[in-house]
Amino acid sequence: MASLLGELGRQQFAAESIAPVGEDARRRGVRLLTAHRSKGLEWDVVAVCGVQDGAWPDLRQRSSLLGVEELDAPARGGLRPPLTRADLLADERRLFYVALTRARRRLLVTAVDSPDDDGSRPSRFLEEIGVPVVAAGGRPTRPLTLVGLVATLRRLATEPGAGPALRTAARRRLAALAAASDDEGRPLAPAAHPRTWWGLLEVTTSEVPVVAADVPVRLSGSSLSGLRDCSLRWFLEHEAHAVTVASTAQGFGRVVHALADEVTTGRTAANLAALDARLDTVWRHLAYEARWRSDQERTAAREALARFLAWHAAERGRRVVDAEIRFTCQLTVAGREVWLRGFIDRLELDDAGRVHVIDFKTGRTPVTTAELATHPQLGSYQLAIRSGALDDAVRSATTPRGLAPVPTRPEAMPGPGRAAVEPGGAELVHLRLDAGGDAAVPGSAEATPGPPKVQAQAPLPADGPTWMDEVVADAVHTIDAEAFRPVPGGHCTTCTFQGSCPARPEGRQVIA
């Protein structure tokens, strides 16, 4: 024991951050403490709050893990019997009496009587006080907290409908709260100071453009879709880089796309057993939160690959050119150099020498007919084909990779200023959806799903301006003008920037 006490005496401990304060500070403040801690103390005014049934009295058994409270003197048997409910009720009544008798001049006791059948009820002890209970209906006009007080004063200080005298009084109280600090100089109500308020400073502008005039504007099909749907969301994702980490849904799509590419290029046999085995080797790397969710999505991935195989084997009068093709297309729009970049899942060539774009989708919702006609991502692929960005990919298609050779036909060769091939249209192949258009339920009665839902976009004209040129021009104008405005719509439900969007209730404090 002596060595233990010596070791403790040599140690140094940090000062208690919530140590009792001096007598002067106690006189100036309001003490908040339990009924047990109030024994032997008195105040002029005492408020006993929350006198609810279940709290006063609290008839739960008090016991520790090892039951040391039951130990008693050996002469009395060694163990104390557990307290009965009557004993607990008597202890609680004595404790309530202690709390009530701490007041010298004024005592306030509060409780809530909920109108709901299962709501809170006042304690039975209220009837034993011997004074009438005054019921106050309704709720307080504001939360009875410091935060609620500051919020009310701020509203009154800036409310145009409030009278001059009321606004002046609110501002004076805010100034007093903002100047108040504790013994260490820390502000007690920092939210009362105007420097912490939103919307009081002038709106700032940046002298550095989003894209300099001498730098190409880099766009992609997804960027064009994002700028058209909501330019503010596009800016936060692509320029502010406020994107979230990749989700398991994105991992699902990458796995299915990769296996579809292996079948297209001949690296994996075009049968479901081979794809199922390959799926097993990579699925464990997708970190689903629950095992049942992983199993459900594993079944959905197998069914998506089965739909792909059904579509892959179907006769469409076209030959595979290549898969997983990256491209960069250089355009000039309104005097600005534009680099249109993208990644195409699959290219096919028909007998007329026209190139068809295939874009595999693993989402659960198809686009509408109106959206399909001017789908920017599909349109960007077709624009790249029309501009000649994929001529080399079409010409270099060879049989060693398992791809069909492209026929060399004189009429397929480009004229002056034209691409070697023309777009034949673009298709969305929804691998989670059946051809009928309904979203499939993983593990349903069908042993092997049929073909997937396919949505085809009409080919762009070989010459002249098209709707896609207008989409690119609008995107360039938005970036040059830096007019990134929110556009409310169905995409808002999945947006991660709702707290920064002035079009949403969560982000009304933001000025865009």
Coordinates of C-alpha atoms in Angstrom, one line a residue:
M1 CA 0.0 0.0 0.0
A2 CA 2.8 2.4 0.8
S3 CA 4.4 1.9 -2.6
L4 CA 1.0 2.5 -4.3
L5 CA 0.5 5.7 -2.4
G6 CA 4.0 6.8 -3.2
E7 CA 3.5 6.2 -6.9
L8 CA 0.3 8.1 -6.9
G9 CA 1.9 11.0 -5.1
R10 CA 4.6 11.3 -7.7
Q11 CA 2.2 11.4 -10.6
Q12 CA 1.0 14.7 -12.1
F13 CA -2.6 15.1 -13.2
A14 CA -4.2 17.8 -15.4
A15 CA -6.4 20.3 -13.6
E16 CA -10.1 19.5 -13.5
S17 CA -11.8 21.4 -16.3
I18 CA -15.1 21.4 -14.5
A19 CA -13.8 22.0 -11.0
P20 CA -16.1 24.0 -8.6
V21 CA -15.8 27.7 -9.2
G22 CA -15.4 30.4 -6.6
E23 CA -18.2 31.8 -4.4
D24 CA -18.4 35.0 -6.4
A25 CA -19.1 33.0 -9.6
R26 CA -21.7 31.0 -7.8
R27 CA -23.6 34.1 -6.8
R28 CA -23.6 35.5 -10.3
G29 CA -24.7 32.2 -12.0
V30 CA -27.4 29.7 -11.9
R31 CA -26.4 26.3 -10.4
L32 CA -27.5 23.2 -12.2
L33 CA -27.3 20.1 -10.1
T34 CA -29.1 16.9 -9.0
A35 CA -31.3 16.6 -5.9
H36 CA -28.6 14.5 -4.2
R37 CA -26.0 17.3 -4.7
S38 CA -28.4 19.9 -3.3
K39 CA -28.4 18.4 0.2
G40 CA -27.4 21.0 2.8
L41 CA -27.6 24.0 0.3
E42 CA -30.2 26.7 0.0
W43 CA -31.1 29.4 -2.6
D44 CA -33.7 32.2 -2.8
V45 CA -35.3 30.7 -5.9
V46 CA -35.3 27.0 -6.8
A47 CA -36.8 25.3 -9.9
V48 CA -37.4 21.6 -9.8
C49 CA -37.9 20.6 -13.4
G50 CA -39.2 17.5 -15.1
V51 CA -41.2 16.1 -12.3
Q52 CA -42.5 13.3 -14.5
D53 CA -43.9 9.9 -13.7
G54 CA -41.1 7.4 -14.0
A55 CA -38.5 10.0 -12.9
W56 CA -40.2 11.1 -9.6
P57 CA -40.4 8.5 -8.3
D58 CA -37.9 6.2 -10.0
L59 CA -38.7 2.8 -8.7
R60 CA -36.1 0.9 -10.6
Q61 CA -33.8 -1.4 -8.5
R62 CA -30.4 0.2 -7.8
S63 CA -27.8 -2.5 -8.2
S64 CA -24.2 -2.6 -9.4
L65 CA -22.5 -5.3 -11.4
L66 CA -21.0 -7.1 -8.3
G67 CA -23.9 -6.2 -5.9
V68 CA -21.6 -4.5 -3.4
E69 CA -24.6 -2.4 -2.1
E70 CA -26.0 -5.6 -0.6
L71 CA -23.0 -6.1 1.7
D72 CA -23.8 -5.5 5.4
A73 CA -22.0 -6.0 8.8
P74 CA -21.3 -9.7 9.5
A75 CA -23.2 -9.3 12.8
R76 CA -26.4 -8.7 10.9
G77 CA -26.1 -11.6 8.6
G78 CA -23.5 -10.4 6.0
L79 CA -26.0 -9.5 3.2
R80 CA -28.7 -6.8 3.2
P81 CA -32.0 -7.8 1.5
P82 CA -32.9 -6.0 -1.7
L83 CA -35.1 -2.9 -1.3
T84 CA -38.8 -3.4 -1.9
R85 CA -40.9 -1.0 -4.0
A86 CA -42.2 0.5 -0.8
D87 CA -38.7 1.2 0.3
L88 CA -37.8 2.7 -3.0
L89 CA -40.9 4.9 -3.0
A90 CA -40.1 6.2 0.5
D91 CA -36.5 7.0 -0.6
E92 CA -37.8 8.9 -3.6
R93 CA -40.3 10.8 -1.6
R94 CA -37.6 11.9 0.9
L95 CA -35.4 13.0 -2.0
F96 CA -38.2 15.0 -3.5
Y97 CA -38.8 16.7 -0.1
V98 CA -35.1 17.6 -0.1
A99 CA -35.3 19.2 -3.5
L100 CA -38.4 21.2 -2.5
T101 CA -37.0 22.5 0.7
R102 CA -33.9 24.1 -0.9
A103 CA -35.8 27.3 -1.6
R104 CA -35.9 30.2 0.8
R105 CA -38.5 32.5 -0.9
R106 CA -39.8 31.0 -4.2
L107 CA -40.2 27.5 -5.5
L108 CA -41.1 26.5 -9.1
V109 CA -42.0 22.9 -10.0
T110 CA -42.6 21.9 -13.6
A111 CA -44.0 18.9 -15.4
V112 CA -45.4 18.0 -18.8
D113 CA -48.9 16.4 -19.3
S114 CA -48.9 15.0 -22.8
P115 CA -52.2 14.8 -24.7
D116 CA -51.1 11.5 -26.3
D117 CA -52.2 8.2 -24.8
D118 CA -48.6 7.0 -24.4
G119 CA -47.1 10.4 -23.6
S120 CA -45.5 11.8 -20.5
R121 CA -47.5 12.2 -17.3
P122 CA -46.9 14.3 -14.2
S123 CA -45.6 12.6 -11.1
R124 CA -47.9 11.6 -8.3
F125 CA -45.8 13.7 -6.0
L126 CA -47.3 16.9 -7.5
E127 CA -50.6 16.1 -5.7
E128 CA -48.7 15.8 -2.4
I129 CA -47.2 19.3 -2.5
G130 CA -50.4 20.8 -1.1
V131 CA -50.6 23.8 -3.5
P132 CA -52.7 24.2 -6.6
V133 CA -51.1 23.1 -9.9
V134 CA -51.5 25.7 -12.7
A135 CA -51.8 24.2 -16.2
A136 CA -50.2 26.2 -19.0
G137 CA -51.6 25.1 -22.4
G138 CA -49.6 25.0 -25.6
R139 CA -45.9 25.1 -26.2
P140 CA -43.4 27.9 -25.4
T141 CA -43.1 30.5 -28.2
R142 CA -39.4 29.5 -28.5
P143 CA -37.1 26.9 -27.0
L144 CA -36.2 27.9 -23.5
T145 CA -32.5 27.6 -24.2
L146 CA -29.7 30.1 -24.9
V147 CA -29.7 29.0 -28.6
G148 CA -33.4 29.7 -28.8
L149 CA -33.0 33.1 -27.1
V150 CA -30.3 34.2 -29.5
A151 CA -32.3 33.0 -32.5
T152 CA -35.4 35.0 -31.4
L153 CA -33.3 38.1 -30.8
R154 CA -31.6 37.8 -34.2
R155 CA -35.0 37.5 -35.9
L156 CA -36.4 40.5 -34.1
A157 CA -33.3 42.6 -34.7
T158 CA -33.6 42.1 -38.5
E159 CA -37.3 41.7 -38.9
P160 CA -38.7 44.5 -41.1
G161 CA -42.1 44.2 -39.5
A162 CA -40.8 44.8 -36.0
G163 CA -41.0 48.3 -34.6
P164 CA -37.9 50.4 -34.2
A165 CA -38.0 50.2 -30.4
L166 CA -38.3 46.4 -30.5
R167 CA -35.4 46.1 -33.0
T168 CA -33.2 48.4 -30.9
A169 CA -34.0 46.4 -27.7
A170 CA -33.2 43.1 -29.4
R171 CA -29.9 44.5 -30.7
R172 CA -28.9 45.7 -27.3
R173 CA -29.5 42.3 -25.8
L174 CA -27.6 40.6 -28.6
A175 CA -24.7 43.0 -28.0
A176 CA -24.7 42.1 -24.3
L177 CA -24.8 38.4 -25.0
A178 CA -22.0 38.7 -27.6
A179 CA -19.8 40.5 -25.1
A180 CA -20.4 38.0 -22.3
S181 CA -17.6 35.5 -21.6
D182 CA -16.5 33.1 -18.9
D183 CA -13.6 33.3 -16.5
E184 CA -11.2 32.2 -19.2
G185 CA -12.4 34.8 -21.8
R186 CA -14.4 32.4 -23.9
P187 CA -17.6 33.8 -25.4
L188 CA -20.8 32.4 -23.8
A189 CA -23.0 33.0 -26.8
P190 CA -20.8 33.3 -29.9
A191 CA -23.9 33.0 -32.2
A192 CA -25.0 36.4 -30.9
H193 CA -22.1 38.2 -32.7
P194 CA -23.0 39.4 -36.2
R195 CA -19.7 38.1 -37.6
T196 CA -21.0 34.6 -37.3
W197 CA -24.3 35.3 -39.2
W198 CA -24.9 34.2 -42.7
G199 CA -25.7 36.5 -45.6
L200 CA -24.4 39.8 -44.1
L201 CA -21.2 40.0 -46.1
E202 CA -21.1 41.2 -49.7
V203 CA -21.3 38.4 -52.3
T204 CA -17.7 37.9 -53.5
T205 CA -16.5 37.1 -57.0
S206 CA -13.3 35.3 -58.1
E207 CA -10.8 36.9 -60.4
V208 CA -9.6 33.5 -61.5
P209 CA -12.0 32.0 -64.1
V210 CA -13.2 28.4 -63.9
V211 CA -11.7 27.8 -67.3
A212 CA -9.2 30.4 -68.6
A213 CA -9.8 31.8 -72.1
D214 CA -6.6 30.2 -73.5
V215 CA -7.3 26.8 -72.0
P216 CA -9.5 24.2 -73.8
V217 CA -12.9 23.5 -72.2
R218 CA -12.9 19.8 -71.3
L219 CA -16.3 18.1 -71.4
S220 CA -17.6 14.6 -71.4
G221 CA -21.0 13.0 -71.9
S222 CA -21.7 12.9 -68.2
S223 CA -20.5 16.6 -67.8
L224 CA -23.0 17.6 -70.5
S225 CA -25.8 15.8 -68.7
G226 CA -24.8 17.3 -65.4
L227 CA -24.6 20.9 -66.8
R228 CA -28.0 20.5 -68.3
D229 CA -29.7 18.9 -65.3
C230 CA -28.1 21.1 -62.6
S231 CA -25.1 23.3 -63.3
L232 CA -24.5 24.0 -59.6
R233 CA -24.2 20.3 -58.8
W234 CA -21.8 19.9 -61.8
F235 CA -19.7 22.7 -60.4
L236 CA -19.5 21.2 -56.9
E237 CA -18.6 17.8 -58.3
H238 CA -16.2 18.7 -61.1
E239 CA -14.7 22.0 -60.1
A240 CA -15.0 22.1 -56.3
H241 CA -14.2 18.3 -56.2
A242 CA -16.7 17.8 -53.4
V243 CA -17.6 14.4 -54.6
T244 CA -18.3 11.5 -52.2
V245 CA -16.5 8.2 -52.1
A246 CA -17.5 5.5 -54.6
S247 CA -20.5 3.5 -53.5
T248 CA -21.2 -0.2 -53.8
A249 CA -23.7 0.6 -56.5
Q250 CA -20.8 2.0 -58.6
G251 CA -18.8 -1.0 -57.8
F252 CA -21.6 -3.2 -59.0
G253 CA -21.6 -1.4 -62.3
R254 CA -17.9 -1.6 -62.8
V255 CA -17.9 -5.3 -62.2
V256 CA -20.7 -6.0 -64.7
H257 CA -19.1 -3.7 -67.3
A258 CA -15.7 -5.4 -66.9
L259 CA -17.1 -8.8 -67.4
A260 CA -19.1 -7.7 -70.4
D261 CA -15.9 -6.4 -71.9
E262 CA -14.2 -9.7 -71.3
V263 CA -16.9 -11.5 -73.3
T264 CA -16.9 -9.0 -76.1
T265 CA -13.1 -9.2 -76.6
G266 CA -13.0 -13.0 -76.2
R267 CA -11.1 -13.2 -72.9
T268 CA -14.0 -15.0 -71.2
A269 CA -16.3 -17.6 -72.8
A270 CA -19.8 -16.4 -73.6
N271 CA -21.6 -18.6 -71.2
L272 CA -23.1 -18.0 -67.8
A273 CA -21.1 -20.6 -65.9
A274 CA -17.8 -18.9 -66.9
L275 CA -19.0 -15.5 -66.0
D276 CA -20.4 -16.7 -62.7
A277 CA -17.0 -18.1 -61.8
R278 CA -15.3 -14.8 -62.7
L279 CA -17.9 -13.0 -60.7
D280 CA -17.0 -15.0 -57.6
T281 CA -13.4 -14.0 -57.8
V282 CA -14.1 -10.3 -57.6
W283 CA -17.4 -10.0 -55.6
R284 CA -15.7 -10.2 -52.2
H285 CA -14.0 -6.9 -52.9
L286 CA -17.3 -5.0 -52.8
A287 CA -17.8 -3.9 -49.2
Y288 CA -21.6 -4.3 -48.6
E289 CA -22.7 -3.4 -45.1
A290 CA -24.8 -6.5 -44.7
R291 CA -24.4 -10.0 -45.8
W292 CA -28.0 -10.3 -47.0
R293 CA -27.5 -7.2 -49.2
S294 CA -24.3 -8.6 -50.7
D295 CA -26.1 -11.9 -51.5
Q296 CA -29.1 -10.0 -53.0
E297 CA -26.8 -7.9 -55.3
R298 CA -24.7 -10.9 -56.2
T299 CA -27.9 -12.6 -57.5
A300 CA -28.8 -9.4 -59.4
A301 CA -25.3 -9.3 -60.9
R302 CA -25.7 -12.8 -62.2
E303 CA -29.0 -12.0 -63.7
A304 CA -27.6 -8.8 -65.3
L305 CA -24.9 -10.9 -66.9
A306 CA -27.5 -13.5 -68.1
R307 CA -29.4 -10.6 -69.9
F308 CA -26.1 -9.4 -71.4
L309 CA -25.4 -12.9 -72.8
A310 CA -28.9 -13.1 -74.3
W311 CA -28.4 -9.7 -75.9
H312 CA -24.8 -10.4 -77.0
A313 CA -25.9 -13.6 -78.8
A314 CA -28.9 -12.0 -80.6
E315 CA -28.7 -11.2 -84.3
R316 CA -28.8 -7.5 -85.0
G317 CA -27.1 -7.4 -88.5
R318 CA -24.0 -5.8 -87.0
R319 CA -20.5 -6.7 -86.2
V320 CA -18.5 -5.8 -83.1
V321 CA -15.7 -3.3 -83.7
D322 CA -14.3 -2.7 -80.3
A323 CA -15.1 -2.4 -76.6
E324 CA -14.1 -0.1 -73.8
I325 CA -12.9 2.7 -76.2
R326 CA -11.5 6.0 -74.9
F327 CA -11.7 9.0 -77.3
T328 CA -11.0 12.7 -77.4
C329 CA -12.7 14.9 -79.9
Q330 CA -11.5 18.4 -80.6
L331 CA -14.2 20.9 -81.5
T332 CA -14.5 24.7 -81.9
V333 CA -17.6 26.2 -80.2
A334 CA -18.2 30.0 -80.2
G335 CA -14.5 30.6 -80.7
R336 CA -13.5 28.3 -77.8
E337 CA -11.5 25.2 -78.2
V338 CA -13.4 22.2 -76.7
W339 CA -12.1 18.8 -75.9
L340 CA -14.9 16.3 -75.8
R341 CA -13.8 13.1 -74.1
G342 CA -15.5 9.9 -73.3
F343 CA -15.5 6.2 -72.8
I344 CA -17.6 3.9 -75.0
D345 CA -18.7 0.5 -73.7
R346 CA -19.0 -1.1 -77.2
L347 CA -19.0 -0.2 -80.9
E348 CA -20.7 -2.1 -83.6
L349 CA -20.7 -1.7 -87.4
D350 CA -23.7 -2.5 -89.7
D351 CA -23.6 -3.6 -93.3
A352 CA -23.9 0.0 -94.5
G353 CA -20.7 1.0 -92.8
R354 CA -22.4 3.0 -90.0
V355 CA -21.2 2.8 -86.4
H356 CA -23.6 2.1 -83.6
V357 CA -22.7 3.0 -80.0
I358 CA -23.7 0.7 -77.1
D359 CA -23.9 2.0 -73.6
F360 CA -24.6 -0.6 -70.8
K361 CA -26.6 0.6 -67.8
T362 CA -26.9 -1.1 -64.5
G363 CA -29.4 1.3 -62.9
R364 CA -33.0 0.4 -62.1
T365 CA -34.7 3.3 -63.9
P366 CA -34.8 3.8 -67.7
V367 CA -34.9 7.3 -69.2
T368 CA -38.1 8.6 -70.7
T369 CA -38.8 8.8 -74.4
A370 CA -38.3 12.6 -74.4
E371 CA -35.0 12.3 -72.5
L372 CA -33.8 9.6 -74.8
A373 CA -34.2 11.7 -77.9
T374 CA -31.7 14.3 -76.6
H375 CA -29.7 12.2 -74.2
P376 CA -26.4 14.1 -73.9
Q377 CA -24.2 11.1 -73.2
L378 CA -25.4 9.2 -76.2
G379 CA -25.3 12.3 -78.3
S380 CA -21.7 13.0 -77.3
Y381 CA -20.7 9.5 -78.6
Q382 CA -22.4 10.1 -81.9
L383 CA -20.9 13.6 -82.2
A384 CA -17.4 12.1 -81.7
I385 CA -18.1 9.5 -84.5
R386 CA -19.4 12.3 -86.8
S387 CA -16.3 14.4 -86.1
G388 CA -13.9 11.5 -87.0
A389 CA -12.6 10.9 -83.5
L390 CA -13.2 7.2 -83.8
D391 CA -12.0 6.6 -87.3
D392 CA -8.8 5.0 -86.1
A393 CA -10.6 2.7 -83.7
V394 CA -12.8 1.5 -86.5
R395 CA -9.9 1.0 -88.9
S396 CA -7.7 -0.8 -86.4
A397 CA -10.3 -3.5 -85.5
T398 CA -8.5 -6.8 -86.0
T399 CA -9.3 -10.5 -85.6
P400 CA -6.4 -11.4 -83.1
R401 CA -8.5 -9.8 -80.3
G402 CA -11.5 -11.8 -81.3
L403 CA -13.2 -8.9 -83.0
A404 CA -14.6 -8.8 -86.5
P405 CA -12.6 -7.0 -89.2
V406 CA -14.2 -3.8 -90.6
P407 CA -14.9 -4.1 -94.4
T408 CA -13.0 -1.7 -96.6
R409 CA -15.6 -0.3 -98.9
P410 CA -14.9 2.7 -101.2
E411 CA -18.1 4.4 -100.4
A412 CA -17.2 4.3 -96.6
M413 CA -14.1 6.4 -97.2
P414 CA -14.4 10.1 -96.1
G415 CA -14.7 13.0 -98.4
P416 CA -13.1 16.3 -97.7
G417 CA -13.7 17.3 -94.1
R418 CA -15.8 14.3 -93.3
A419 CA -15.2 11.3 -91.1
A420 CA -14.5 7.8 -92.5
V421 CA -17.7 6.5 -90.8
E422 CA -21.1 7.8 -89.9
P423 CA -23.1 7.4 -86.8
G424 CA -25.8 4.8 -87.0
G425 CA -27.4 5.7 -83.7
A426 CA -26.8 4.9 -80.0
E427 CA -28.4 2.5 -77.6
L428 CA -28.9 2.2 -73.9
V429 CA -28.9 -1.5 -72.8
H430 CA -30.4 -1.8 -69.3
L431 CA -28.9 -5.0 -67.8
R432 CA -31.1 -4.8 -64.7
L433 CA -34.3 -4.4 -66.6
D434 CA -36.2 -7.0 -68.6
A435 CA -37.2 -6.3 -72.2
G436 CA -40.7 -5.6 -71.1
G437 CA -39.3 -2.6 -69.2
D438 CA -40.0 -3.7 -65.6
A439 CA -37.2 -3.8 -63.0
A440 CA -36.4 -7.4 -62.2
V441 CA -36.6 -8.8 -58.6
P442 CA -33.3 -10.7 -57.9
G443 CA -33.9 -14.3 -57.3
S444 CA -37.5 -14.4 -58.8
A445 CA -39.1 -17.4 -60.3
E446 CA -37.4 -17.2 -63.7
A447 CA -34.3 -19.4 -63.8
T448 CA -32.6 -17.4 -66.5
P449 CA -33.7 -13.9 -67.4
G450 CA -34.4 -13.0 -71.0
P451 CA -33.0 -10.1 -73.1
P452 CA -32.6 -6.7 -71.5
K453 CA -34.5 -3.5 -72.2
V454 CA -32.9 -1.5 -75.0
Q455 CA -33.6 2.1 -75.8
A456 CA -32.3 3.4 -79.1
Q457 CA -31.5 7.0 -80.0
A458 CA -31.8 8.1 -83.6
P459 CA -28.5 8.7 -85.5
L460 CA -27.2 12.3 -85.9
P461 CA -27.4 13.7 -89.4
A462 CA -24.2 13.4 -91.3
D463 CA -24.1 17.1 -92.1
G464 CA -25.4 20.4 -90.7
P465 CA -26.0 21.5 -87.1
T466 CA -27.8 19.2 -84.7
W467 CA -29.4 19.3 -81.3
M468 CA -26.1 18.0 -79.9
D469 CA -24.2 21.0 -81.1
E470 CA -26.7 23.2 -79.2
V471 CA -26.1 21.1 -76.0
V472 CA -22.3 21.6 -76.3
A473 CA -22.7 25.3 -77.0
D474 CA -25.0 25.8 -74.0
A475 CA -22.5 24.0 -71.8
V476 CA -19.6 26.1 -73.0
H477 CA -21.7 29.3 -72.4
T478 CA -22.6 28.2 -68.8
I479 CA -18.9 27.6 -68.0
D480 CA -17.7 30.8 -69.6
A481 CA -20.4 32.9 -67.9
E482 CA -19.9 30.9 -64.6
A483 CA -23.7 30.8 -64.3
F484 CA -24.0 27.8 -62.1
R485 CA -27.6 27.8 -60.9
P486 CA -29.6 25.1 -59.1
V487 CA -32.3 23.4 -61.1
P488 CA -34.8 21.6 -58.9
G489 CA -36.0 18.2 -60.3
G490 CA -36.2 14.5 -59.6
H491 CA -32.4 14.3 -59.4
C492 CA -32.6 16.4 -56.1
T493 CA -33.6 13.3 -54.1
T494 CA -30.2 11.6 -54.6
C495 CA -28.1 14.8 -54.6
T496 CA -25.4 14.9 -51.9
F497 CA -25.3 18.8 -51.9
Q498 CA -28.8 19.6 -50.6
G499 CA -27.3 21.4 -47.7
S500 CA -25.4 23.7 -50.1
C501 CA -28.3 24.3 -52.5
P502 CA -30.3 27.5 -52.2
A503 CA -33.2 25.8 -54.0
R504 CA -33.6 23.3 -51.1
P505 CA -34.9 24.1 -47.6
E506 CA -31.7 22.7 -46.2
G507 CA -29.5 25.2 -48.1
R508 CA -31.6 28.3 -48.2
Q509 CA -28.8 30.2 -46.4
V510 CA -26.5 29.7 -49.4
I511 CA -26.4 32.5 -52.1
A512 CA -25.4 31.2 -55.6

